[in-house]
Amino acid sequence: MSEPMIHDGVEIAPSTRVDAFCIVGQPARGRESDDQPTTIGPEGHIRSHTVIYGGNRIGNHFQTGHHVMIREDNVIGDNVSIGTGTVVEHHVTIGDNVRIHSQAFIPEYSVLAADCWIGPNVVLTNARYPASPGAKQNLAGVRVGRSARIGANATVLPGISVGDGALVGAGAVVTRDVPAGVVVAGNPATRINDISRLPYGQND
C-alpha cells in the first residue's frame, strides 16, 4: 500500500480518513505548497487516487469516490459528496449537502448552491469561445440553484443559471436560463412541466 501524499500547508481533521494513493495539497503551477493552505473538516472520507490541489477550503463530512480531481482555490461546504472520476476545476463554489455523481465535469467559476444534485456524466461548461485567443478572458461559469437537479448526461452551456428547485432532464442540452421550479428536457432544453405538478415536488 502506498501512503497518501500530504503536502505542507494542509490541515485535515483527525477523524477524516485519507486512503492510499491520494495526494492532498498539490501545488498549482508556479506556486509552493505553503502558498495555498488547504483545510478539510472532520468525519470525511477521501478515497484512493483522489488528487486535491492546494488552496481548498472543505467542510465537514466530505467524501469522494475514487480517482477524483479537485483543482485549487475552491470553497466546498459541509456534507458534500463527489463521485468517482469527477473533475472539479479551480475557483468553484459548492454549497452544503451537494451531491455530484460519477464522471461529472465542473469547470472554473461554477457555483453549485446548497442541496443541489448533479447526475452522472453531467457536463457544465464555461468557455463561450473555445480555443479563441480570448477564451480564458471570457469564461462564464454555470450557476446551479438551491435544490436544483440535473439529470444524467445533461450539458449546460456557459453562463447559464439553473433556478432553485428546477429539474433538468437526462441528456438535455441547456442553452438558456432555467427558471426556478420548472422541468426542462430535450436539445435544446425546453420547459415541459412544473416541479409543483410532480409527485415529489408536492412534498418538498
Coordinates of C-alpha atoms in Angstrom, one line a residue:
M1 CA 0.0 0.0 0.0
S2 CA 1.2 3.5 -0.8
E3 CA 0.6 6.1 1.9
P4 CA -1.2 9.2 0.8
M5 CA 1.0 12.2 0.0
I6 CA 0.0 15.2 2.2
H7 CA 1.8 18.4 1.2
D8 CA 2.9 21.3 3.6
G9 CA 0.1 23.7 4.4
V10 CA -2.6 21.1 4.7
E11 CA -4.8 20.7 7.8
I12 CA -7.0 17.6 7.8
A13 CA -9.2 16.8 10.8
P14 CA -8.1 13.6 12.6
S15 CA -11.4 11.9 12.0
T16 CA -11.2 12.3 8.3
R17 CA -9.9 9.2 6.5
V18 CA -7.5 9.6 3.6
D19 CA -6.9 6.4 1.6
A20 CA -3.8 5.2 -0.1
F21 CA -2.6 6.8 -3.3
C22 CA -4.2 10.1 -2.5
I23 CA -2.5 13.5 -3.0
V24 CA -3.7 16.4 -0.9
G25 CA -2.3 20.0 -1.2
Q26 CA -0.7 19.5 -4.6
P27 CA 0.7 23.0 -5.6
A28 CA -0.8 24.6 -8.6
R29 CA 1.7 25.5 -11.3
G30 CA 4.0 28.3 -10.2
R31 CA 3.1 28.0 -6.5
E32 CA 4.7 26.5 -3.5
S33 CA 2.8 24.2 -1.1
D34 CA 2.6 26.7 1.7
D35 CA 1.3 29.4 -0.6
Q36 CA -2.1 27.7 -0.7
P37 CA -3.3 26.4 2.7
T38 CA -5.8 23.6 2.5
T39 CA -8.3 22.7 5.2
I40 CA -10.6 19.7 5.3
G41 CA -13.1 19.3 8.1
P42 CA -14.0 16.2 10.3
E43 CA -15.7 13.0 9.6
G44 CA -14.8 12.8 5.9
H45 CA -13.5 10.1 3.6
I46 CA -11.2 10.8 0.7
R47 CA -10.9 7.6 -1.4
S48 CA -7.9 6.2 -3.2
H49 CA -6.3 8.1 -6.1
T50 CA -8.1 11.4 -5.3
V51 CA -6.0 14.4 -6.0
I52 CA -6.8 17.7 -4.2
Y53 CA -4.8 20.8 -5.1
G54 CA -3.8 23.4 -2.6
G55 CA -5.9 26.3 -1.6
N56 CA -9.1 24.4 -1.0
R57 CA -11.4 25.0 2.0
I58 CA -13.5 21.9 2.5
G59 CA -16.1 21.4 5.2
N60 CA -17.3 18.5 7.4
H61 CA -18.4 15.1 6.3
F62 CA -16.8 15.5 2.8
Q63 CA -16.3 12.4 0.7
T64 CA -15.0 11.4 -2.7
G65 CA -15.2 8.4 -4.8
H66 CA -12.0 7.1 -6.4
H67 CA -9.9 9.0 -9.0
V68 CA -11.5 12.4 -8.2
M69 CA -9.6 15.5 -9.3
I70 CA -10.2 18.8 -7.4
R71 CA -8.2 21.8 -8.5
E72 CA -7.1 24.8 -6.4
D73 CA -8.9 27.6 -4.7
N74 CA -12.3 26.1 -4.3
V75 CA -14.8 26.5 -1.4
I76 CA -16.7 23.4 -0.6
G77 CA -19.3 23.2 2.1
D78 CA -20.4 20.5 4.6
N79 CA -21.8 17.1 3.6
V80 CA -20.6 17.2 0.1
S81 CA -20.1 14.0 -1.9
I82 CA -18.2 13.9 -5.2
G83 CA -18.4 10.7 -7.2
T84 CA -15.7 8.6 -8.9
G85 CA -13.9 10.1 -11.9
T86 CA -15.4 13.6 -11.4
V87 CA -13.3 16.7 -12.2
V88 CA -13.8 19.9 -10.3
E89 CA -11.7 22.8 -11.7
H90 CA -10.5 25.8 -9.8
H91 CA -12.4 28.8 -8.3
V92 CA -15.6 26.7 -7.9
T93 CA -18.1 27.3 -5.0
I94 CA -20.0 24.2 -3.8
G95 CA -22.7 24.7 -1.1
D96 CA -23.7 22.4 1.8
N97 CA -25.3 19.0 1.0
V98 CA -24.4 18.9 -2.7
R99 CA -24.2 15.5 -4.4
I100 CA -22.1 15.2 -7.5
H101 CA -22.3 11.8 -9.1
S102 CA -19.6 10.0 -11.1
Q103 CA -17.7 11.3 -14.1
A104 CA -19.2 14.8 -13.9
F105 CA -17.2 17.9 -15.1
I106 CA -17.5 21.1 -13.1
P107 CA -15.3 23.9 -14.7
E108 CA -13.9 27.1 -13.3
Y109 CA -16.2 29.7 -11.8
S110 CA -19.2 27.3 -11.4
V111 CA -21.4 27.9 -8.4
L112 CA -23.4 25.0 -7.0
A113 CA -25.9 26.2 -4.4
A114 CA -26.8 24.1 -1.3
D115 CA -28.7 20.9 -1.7
C116 CA -28.4 20.6 -5.5
W117 CA -27.9 17.3 -7.2
I118 CA -25.7 16.7 -10.3
G119 CA -26.2 13.4 -12.1
P120 CA -23.5 11.1 -13.6
N121 CA -21.7 12.3 -16.7
V122 CA -23.1 15.8 -16.4
V123 CA -21.0 18.4 -18.2
L124 CA -21.1 22.1 -17.1
T125 CA -19.2 24.4 -19.5
N126 CA -17.7 27.8 -19.2
A127 CA -15.9 28.7 -22.4
R128 CA -18.1 31.0 -24.6
Y129 CA -15.5 31.0 -27.4
P130 CA -13.5 27.7 -27.1
A131 CA -9.9 27.8 -28.5
S132 CA -10.2 31.5 -29.4
P133 CA -7.4 33.9 -28.4
G134 CA -9.5 35.5 -25.7
A135 CA -11.1 32.3 -24.4
K136 CA -9.7 32.5 -20.9
Q137 CA -10.8 36.1 -20.5
N138 CA -14.4 35.3 -21.4
L139 CA -15.1 32.3 -19.2
A140 CA -18.6 32.3 -17.7
G141 CA -19.4 29.7 -15.1
V142 CA -22.8 27.9 -14.7
R143 CA -24.9 28.6 -11.6
V144 CA -27.0 25.7 -10.3
G145 CA -29.6 26.9 -7.8
R146 CA -30.6 25.5 -4.4
S147 CA -32.1 22.1 -4.6
A148 CA -31.9 22.0 -8.4
R149 CA -31.4 18.6 -10.1
I150 CA -29.5 18.0 -13.3
G151 CA -30.1 14.6 -14.9
A152 CA -27.5 12.2 -16.2
N153 CA -25.6 13.2 -19.4
A154 CA -27.0 16.7 -19.5
T155 CA -24.9 19.5 -20.8
V156 CA -25.2 23.1 -19.6
L157 CA -23.7 25.9 -21.7
P158 CA -21.6 28.8 -20.3
G159 CA -23.1 31.4 -18.1
I160 CA -26.4 29.6 -17.7
S161 CA -28.4 29.8 -14.5
V162 CA -30.5 26.9 -13.4
G163 CA -33.0 28.2 -10.9
D164 CA -33.8 27.0 -7.4
G165 CA -35.6 23.7 -7.4
A166 CA -35.5 23.2 -11.1
L167 CA -35.1 19.9 -12.8
V168 CA -33.0 19.3 -16.0
G169 CA -33.9 16.1 -17.7
A170 CA -31.4 13.4 -18.6
G171 CA -29.5 14.1 -21.8
A172 CA -30.7 17.7 -22.1
V173 CA -28.6 20.5 -23.7
V174 CA -29.4 23.7 -21.7
T175 CA -28.8 26.8 -23.9
R176 CA -30.8 29.4 -21.9
D177 CA -31.5 30.1 -18.2
V178 CA -33.9 27.7 -16.5
P179 CA -36.5 29.4 -14.2
A180 CA -36.9 28.3 -10.6
G181 CA -39.3 25.4 -10.1
V182 CA -39.6 24.2 -13.7
V183 CA -38.7 21.0 -15.6
V184 CA -36.8 21.2 -18.9
A185 CA -35.7 18.5 -21.3
G186 CA -34.5 18.0 -24.8
N187 CA -32.0 19.6 -27.2
P188 CA -32.2 22.5 -26.9
A189 CA -33.9 22.1 -23.5
T190 CA -37.4 23.5 -23.3
R191 CA -40.0 23.7 -20.5
I192 CA -42.1 20.6 -20.2
N193 CA -43.6 20.8 -16.7
D194 CA -43.5 22.4 -13.3
I195 CA -42.0 20.9 -10.2
S196 CA -45.2 21.5 -8.3
R197 CA -47.0 19.1 -10.6
L198 CA -44.6 16.2 -9.9
P199 CA -45.3 13.8 -7.0
Y200 CA -42.1 14.6 -5.2
G201 CA -42.4 18.3 -5.8
Q202 CA -45.6 18.3 -3.6
N203 CA -43.6 17.1 -0.6
D204 CA -40.6 19.4 -0.8

